[in-house]
Coordinates of C-alpha atoms and ligand atoms in Angstrom, one line a residue:
V1 CA -14.2 -26.2 11.9
T2 CA -15.6 -24.7 9.6
L3 CA -14.7 -20.8 9.3
E4 CA -17.4 -19.2 7.9
R5 CA -18.6 -16.5 5.8
V6 CA -14.2 -15.2 5.0
L7 CA -12.8 -13.6 2.2
V8 CA -11.1 -16.0 1.2
V9 CA -7.5 -14.9 -0.4
D10 CA -5.4 -17.2 -2.8
P11 CA -1.8 -15.6 -4.6
I12 CA -2.7 -17.6 -6.8
D13 CA -6.9 -17.9 -7.2
G14 CA -7.4 -14.2 -5.8
E15 CA -9.8 -13.4 -3.2
Y16 CA -14.1 -14.6 -2.6
V17 CA -16.5 -14.4 0.2
A18 CA -16.7 -18.5 0.8
D19 CA -16.8 -20.8 4.1
L20 CA -14.0 -22.4 5.0
E21 CA -13.5 -26.1 5.6
V22 CA -10.6 -27.3 8.1
D23 CA -10.2 -30.7 8.9
P24 CA -6.5 -31.5 10.1
P25 CA -3.8 -30.9 8.8
Y26 CA -5.6 -30.1 5.3
V27 CA -8.5 -27.2 3.9
V28 CA -10.7 -29.7 2.6
G29 CA -13.2 -27.6 1.1
I30 CA -14.5 -24.0 0.2
K31 CA -17.6 -23.5 0.0
K32 CA -17.8 -20.0 -2.4
R33 CA -20.7 -17.7 -1.2
G34 CA -21.5 -14.8 -4.1
I35 CA -21.2 -12.2 -1.3
S36 CA -19.1 -9.3 -0.8
N37 CA -19.3 -8.6 3.1
F38 CA -18.0 -11.1 4.7
L39 CA -16.6 -10.9 8.9
A40 CA -13.2 -12.0 8.5
I41 CA -10.0 -11.7 6.3
A42 CA -8.2 -15.9 5.7
M43 CA -5.1 -15.1 4.2
P44 CA -2.1 -18.0 3.9
G45 CA -0.3 -18.1 7.0
F46 CA 2.1 -15.6 6.9
V47 CA 6.7 -17.8 6.6
D48 CA 8.9 -14.9 7.5
P49 CA 12.7 -16.4 6.8
H50 CA 14.8 -14.0 8.1
V51 CA 14.0 -14.3 12.2
H52 CA 17.1 -14.4 14.6
G53 CA 13.9 -14.3 17.5
C54 CA 11.7 -12.5 19.7
F55 CA 10.4 -11.7 23.1
G56 CA 13.5 -12.0 24.2
L57 CA 14.1 -15.2 22.5
S58 CA 17.1 -16.1 20.8
V59 CA 17.3 -18.7 17.8
M60 CA 21.6 -18.8 19.0
D61 CA 20.5 -20.0 22.3
G62 CA 18.1 -22.7 20.9
E63 CA 15.1 -21.6 21.6
F64 CA 12.6 -22.9 18.9
S65 CA 9.7 -23.9 20.1
R66 CA 9.3 -21.3 22.3
I67 CA 9.7 -18.2 19.4
E68 CA 7.1 -20.2 17.9
E69 CA 4.5 -20.1 20.5
R70 CA 5.0 -16.3 20.1
L71 CA 5.1 -16.1 16.6
Y72 CA 2.0 -18.3 16.6
S73 CA 0.6 -14.7 17.2
C74 CA 2.1 -12.7 14.4
G75 CA 0.0 -14.9 12.3
V76 CA 3.5 -16.6 11.8
T77 CA 3.4 -20.6 10.3
G78 CA 6.4 -20.8 9.0
F79 CA 9.8 -20.0 9.8
L80 CA 13.7 -20.1 9.1
A81 CA 15.4 -19.3 12.7
T82 CA 18.9 -16.9 12.0
T83 CA 22.3 -17.2 12.4
I84 CA 25.1 -14.2 13.3
S85 CA 28.0 -14.6 12.2
S86 CA 29.9 -17.3 14.2
P87 CA 32.6 -19.2 15.1
M88 CA 32.6 -22.6 13.4
D89 CA 31.7 -25.0 16.4
E90 CA 28.5 -22.2 17.6
L91 CA 27.3 -22.7 14.4
V92 CA 27.8 -26.8 14.8
G93 CA 26.3 -27.1 18.5
L94 CA 23.4 -24.5 17.3
L95 CA 22.8 -27.5 13.9
E96 CA 23.4 -30.2 15.8
K97 CA 20.7 -29.3 18.5
V98 CA 18.6 -28.5 15.1
K99 CA 19.2 -31.8 14.3
G100 CA 16.7 -33.6 17.2
Y101 CA 13.9 -30.9 17.6
R102 CA 11.1 -31.0 15.4
G103 CA 8.9 -28.0 15.5
L104 CA 5.3 -27.3 13.7
S105 CA 6.2 -23.7 11.7
F106 CA 10.4 -24.3 11.9
L107 CA 11.7 -24.3 8.9
G108 CA 15.0 -25.2 8.9
I109 CA 17.9 -22.7 9.8
H110 CA 19.2 -19.6 7.8
L111 CA 22.4 -18.9 7.6
E112 CA 22.5 -15.2 8.1
G113 CA 27.0 -15.0 7.8
P114 CA 29.4 -15.6 8.3
Y115 CA 30.6 -15.8 5.1
I116 CA 30.1 -12.2 4.5
S117 CA 31.8 -8.7 3.5
K118 CA 33.6 -7.3 6.6
E119 CA 32.8 -3.8 4.7
R120 CA 29.3 -4.6 5.4
A121 CA 28.3 -6.7 7.9
G122 CA 26.6 -4.0 9.5
A123 CA 25.8 -5.4 12.9
H124 CA 27.4 -9.0 12.6
P125 CA 30.1 -9.1 15.0
R126 CA 33.7 -8.5 12.6
E127 CA 35.8 -11.2 14.3
F128 CA 33.4 -13.7 13.2
V129 CA 32.8 -12.8 9.6
R130 CA 35.7 -15.1 7.5
K131 CA 36.3 -16.5 3.2
P132 CA 34.4 -20.3 3.2
S133 CA 36.8 -22.4 3.8
E134 CA 36.2 -26.2 1.5
E135 CA 36.5 -27.6 5.6
E136 CA 33.9 -26.2 7.1
I137 CA 31.8 -25.7 3.5
E138 CA 32.3 -30.3 3.8
I139 CA 31.2 -29.4 7.9
L140 CA 27.8 -27.5 7.0
K141 CA 26.9 -30.4 4.3
K142 CA 25.5 -32.6 7.0
Y143 CA 23.6 -30.7 8.1
P144 CA 19.9 -30.7 5.7
E145 CA 18.3 -28.3 8.2
I146 CA 20.4 -25.8 7.2
K147 CA 17.2 -24.5 3.9
L148 CA 19.3 -21.0 3.2
V149 CA 22.8 -19.5 3.1
T150 CA 23.3 -15.4 3.0
F151 CA 26.8 -14.8 1.7
A152 CA 29.1 -12.6 0.3
P153 CA 29.2 -14.0 -4.4
E154 CA 32.0 -11.1 -4.8
Q155 CA 34.8 -13.3 -1.8
E156 CA 37.2 -15.7 -3.1
G157 CA 35.8 -19.4 -2.2
S158 CA 31.8 -18.0 -2.4
H159 CA 31.8 -20.5 -5.1
L160 CA 32.5 -23.4 -2.6
L161 CA 28.5 -22.3 -0.9
F162 CA 27.5 -23.9 -4.4
D163 CA 27.7 -27.9 -3.8
L164 CA 25.2 -26.7 -1.0
R165 CA 22.3 -28.8 -1.7
G166 CA 18.6 -28.3 -1.3
V167 CA 20.2 -25.6 0.0
T168 CA 18.1 -21.4 -1.8
L169 CA 21.2 -19.2 -1.8
S170 CA 20.8 -15.6 -1.1
A171 CA 23.7 -13.0 -2.2
G172 CA 23.6 -9.4 1.5
H173 CA 26.3 -8.0 3.5
S174 CA 27.6 -7.7 0.4
N175 CA 30.1 -5.0 -1.3
A176 CA 28.9 -6.8 -5.0
T177 CA 29.5 -4.9 -7.9
F178 CA 27.0 -5.3 -10.6
S179 CA 29.1 -7.6 -12.6
D180 CA 30.2 -9.7 -9.6
F181 CA 26.1 -9.8 -8.7
L182 CA 25.9 -11.3 -12.4
H183 CA 28.2 -13.8 -12.5
S184 CA 27.4 -15.3 -10.0
G185 CA 24.0 -16.6 -11.0
L186 CA 21.9 -15.7 -7.7
K187 CA 18.0 -14.6 -7.6
R188 CA 17.6 -13.3 -4.2
I189 CA 19.3 -10.7 -2.3
T190 CA 18.4 -10.9 1.5
H191 CA 16.8 -7.5 3.6
F192 CA 17.0 -5.7 0.1
P193 CA 19.1 -2.9 -0.1
N194 CA 20.5 -3.1 3.5
A195 CA 24.0 -3.7 4.0
L196 CA 24.1 -3.7 0.0
R197 CA 26.9 -1.5 -1.9
P198 CA 24.7 2.0 -2.5
L199 CA 22.9 2.1 -5.8
H200 CA 26.0 4.6 -7.5
H201 CA 24.5 6.1 -11.6
R202 CA 28.6 4.3 -12.4
E203 CA 28.8 1.5 -10.3
V204 CA 24.3 0.0 -9.7
G205 CA 25.8 -3.1 -8.0
A206 CA 23.4 -5.6 -6.4
V207 CA 21.3 -2.3 -5.2
G208 CA 21.0 -2.3 -9.2
A209 CA 20.7 -5.6 -10.4
G210 CA 17.9 -5.7 -7.7
L211 CA 15.3 -3.5 -9.4
L212 CA 16.7 -4.3 -12.9
L213 CA 16.8 -8.1 -12.9
E214 CA 13.4 -9.3 -13.1
D215 CA 13.9 -13.0 -12.0
V216 CA 15.3 -11.8 -8.2
D217 CA 13.5 -12.3 -5.5
L218 CA 13.9 -8.9 -3.0
E219 CA 13.9 -9.6 0.7
L220 CA 12.6 -6.8 2.7
I221 CA 12.9 -5.8 6.0
C222 CA 9.2 -3.5 5.6
D223 CA 8.9 -2.1 9.2
G224 CA 9.9 1.8 7.7
V225 CA 13.4 2.5 9.9
H226 CA 15.2 -0.4 7.7
V227 CA 13.5 1.1 4.4
C228 CA 11.7 4.4 4.1
G229 CA 8.4 4.2 2.3
E230 CA 9.6 5.7 -0.8
M231 CA 12.2 2.8 -1.7
V232 CA 9.5 0.3 -0.5
K233 CA 7.9 2.1 -3.2
L234 CA 9.9 2.4 -6.5
I235 CA 11.0 -1.4 -5.3
Y236 CA 7.0 -2.5 -5.5
K237 CA 6.8 -1.0 -9.1
M238 CA 10.0 -1.9 -10.3
K239 CA 9.9 -4.9 -9.2
G240 CA 5.7 -6.3 -8.5
A241 CA 4.6 -7.6 -5.4
H242 CA 6.0 -11.4 -6.8
R243 CA 9.8 -10.1 -6.4
I244 CA 9.6 -9.4 -2.7
V245 CA 9.2 -11.5 -0.1
L246 CA 8.4 -9.3 3.4
V247 CA 10.5 -9.6 6.6
T248 CA 10.8 -8.8 10.1
D249 CA 14.1 -9.6 10.4
A250 CA 13.1 -9.8 14.5
I251 CA 16.4 -10.2 16.5
P252 CA 15.6 -10.9 20.4
T253 CA 14.8 -7.2 21.0
T254 CA 12.3 -6.8 18.8
G255 CA 8.6 -6.0 20.5
L256 CA 10.8 -6.0 24.2
K257 CA 10.2 -2.3 25.3
D258 CA 13.0 -0.1 25.3
G259 CA 16.5 -0.8 27.1
R260 CA 20.3 -2.0 27.4
Y261 CA 19.6 -6.2 26.5
S262 CA 22.8 -8.3 25.4
F263 CA 22.4 -11.3 23.4
A264 CA 25.4 -14.0 21.9
G265 CA 27.9 -10.9 22.4
V266 CA 26.5 -8.3 21.1
T267 CA 25.6 -4.7 22.9
V268 CA 21.3 -3.6 21.6
L269 CA 20.7 -0.8 22.8
V270 CA 16.4 -0.3 21.6
E271 CA 14.8 3.2 21.4
E272 CA 11.8 4.2 20.6
G273 CA 10.7 0.4 19.7
I274 CA 13.8 0.9 17.0
S275 CA 17.6 -1.8 18.1
R276 CA 20.3 -0.5 17.3
T277 CA 24.5 -1.6 18.2
P278 CA 26.6 0.8 20.8
E279 CA 27.5 2.4 17.0
G280 CA 24.6 3.2 15.9
N281 CA 24.6 0.9 13.3
L282 CA 20.8 -0.9 13.3
A283 CA 21.1 -4.3 14.7
G284 CA 17.5 -6.7 13.6
G285 CA 13.4 -5.0 12.6
A286 CA 12.2 -3.0 14.5
C287 CA 8.6 -4.8 13.7
L288 CA 6.9 -8.3 14.1
F289 CA 4.8 -9.5 10.7
P290 CA 1.3 -8.2 11.4
E291 CA 2.9 -4.6 11.4
V292 CA 5.5 -5.3 8.3
L293 CA 3.4 -6.1 6.6
K294 CA 0.2 -3.5 7.3
K295 CA 3.8 -0.2 6.4
F296 CA 3.5 -2.3 3.3
E297 CA 0.4 -1.9 2.7
K298 CA 1.2 1.3 3.7
F299 CA 3.3 1.9 1.2
T300 CA 2.4 0.4 -1.5
G301 CA -1.4 0.4 -1.8
A302 CA -0.5 -3.7 -2.6
T303 CA -3.7 -5.1 -2.9
L304 CA -5.3 -9.1 -0.6
R305 CA -4.2 -11.2 -2.7
E306 CA -0.3 -9.1 -3.8
L307 CA 0.0 -9.2 0.1
A308 CA -0.9 -12.5 0.3
A309 CA 2.2 -13.1 -2.1
A310 CA 4.8 -10.9 -0.2
S311 CA 4.5 -12.6 2.7
S312 CA 4.1 -16.6 2.4
Y313 CA 3.5 -17.8 -1.4
N314 CA 7.1 -16.2 -2.9
A315 CA 9.1 -17.5 0.7
C316 CA 6.8 -21.2 0.0
R317 CA 8.6 -20.6 -3.8
E318 CA 11.5 -19.9 -3.5
L319 CA 12.6 -22.7 -0.5
G320 CA 10.8 -25.5 -2.7
L321 CA 7.4 -25.3 -0.4
K322 CA 5.2 -27.2 -2.5
D323 CA 1.3 -26.1 -1.4
M324 CA 2.6 -23.5 0.5
G325 CA 1.1 -20.3 0.8
R326 CA -1.1 -20.7 -0.9
I327 CA -5.8 -21.5 0.2
K328 CA -7.3 -24.0 -1.5
E329 CA -8.9 -27.6 -1.4
G330 CA -6.4 -30.0 -0.4
T331 CA -3.8 -27.4 1.0
P332 CA -2.7 -27.6 4.4
A333 CA -4.5 -25.9 6.1
D334 CA -1.8 -22.7 7.6
V335 CA -4.1 -19.3 7.6
V336 CA -3.9 -16.3 9.3
I337 CA -7.3 -14.3 10.2
L338 CA -7.3 -10.9 9.9
D339 CA -9.8 -7.9 10.3
E340 CA -10.6 -5.3 8.1
D341 CA -6.9 -3.3 10.3
L342 CA -5.0 -6.4 8.6
N343 CA -5.0 -7.1 13.3
V344 CA -4.3 -11.5 14.2
K345 CA -7.7 -12.1 15.0
M346 CA -6.2 -16.3 15.2
T347 CA -3.9 -18.7 14.1
L348 CA -4.4 -22.1 12.4
K349 CA -0.9 -24.0 11.6
N350 CA -2.1 -27.2 10.2
G351 CA -5.5 -26.6 10.5
L352 CA -5.1 -26.6 14.5
I353 CA -5.9 -23.3 16.0
M354 CA -2.5 -22.1 17.7
Y355 CA -3.5 -18.2 18.4
K356 CA -7.1 -16.7 18.7
K357 CA -7.6 -13.3 19.7
L358 CA -9.0 -13.5 22.9
Ligands
FE2_1 FE1 21.9 -9.0 8.2

């Protein structure tokens, strides 16, 4: 396949018009055209490390291949299937299912909870929120499919999480003070600044730490509901796009029409596209990836190159996925083709067309 006269957007090399030659699974040639007008935008396929489900499909039900399929229509070529706080046997049941699954865009499991703060549990069922135990961590060690764990570092026993190998650790649903966060040594915060101790001028907490510490990556649910536009702009101004990881936090009701739904024992009410628990807590992302990207662009005025970092490259970097999140000769051809308004026209995974808008 040759993608002619596209604006190639690479987070490192920048933006230029070229013909992009693809021979699955790689980008095999990039011929620069030396012109400025283009037919479409080619960005690294989106990578979303925080997906609980979408379009009625749930990670907790193990519907990975159907989720993959639907996410291609959103330009997503890599995602972490994200769990919610559950009893151990349920988590193990899911991890066993993952063991036998070979997907293309499925990158593994993001364990969100159960080792989070009860005070900041958000939509997680409090009865399953708990402190980490040696016994449970020993079980989790058997599953290299776990790539990311969100937990509250201020909790007793949280040091046990550091025994997990090959896993990126992230603070989230946490009541950590600034000092708790600093001493944890963590370099990442999940859906910043949601479900954290609010920033106070005498105790800035993990929100202050996330803004202040340069080497900390921040997940951002940029759906215009979880975080307002001014806060998105503030985060962008303080941290730059290279420390922002755009996520959807999509749940099974994301992408469905308004109504009352139930998944994994949680009732969710969707009103005007926004999912909430019956108590009124936000239950998950209101937007799919292209909308999150558009809103981020609108709130911050970020360049395409910055968008490529926040929508793909940064997530790949923090997960240690070398050669991903780039458009470069010799790297896997995970590419999303967009129009000038950032609507997805086509998605390629490993050089294969997985989605094409009719
Ligand atoms: Fe969450």
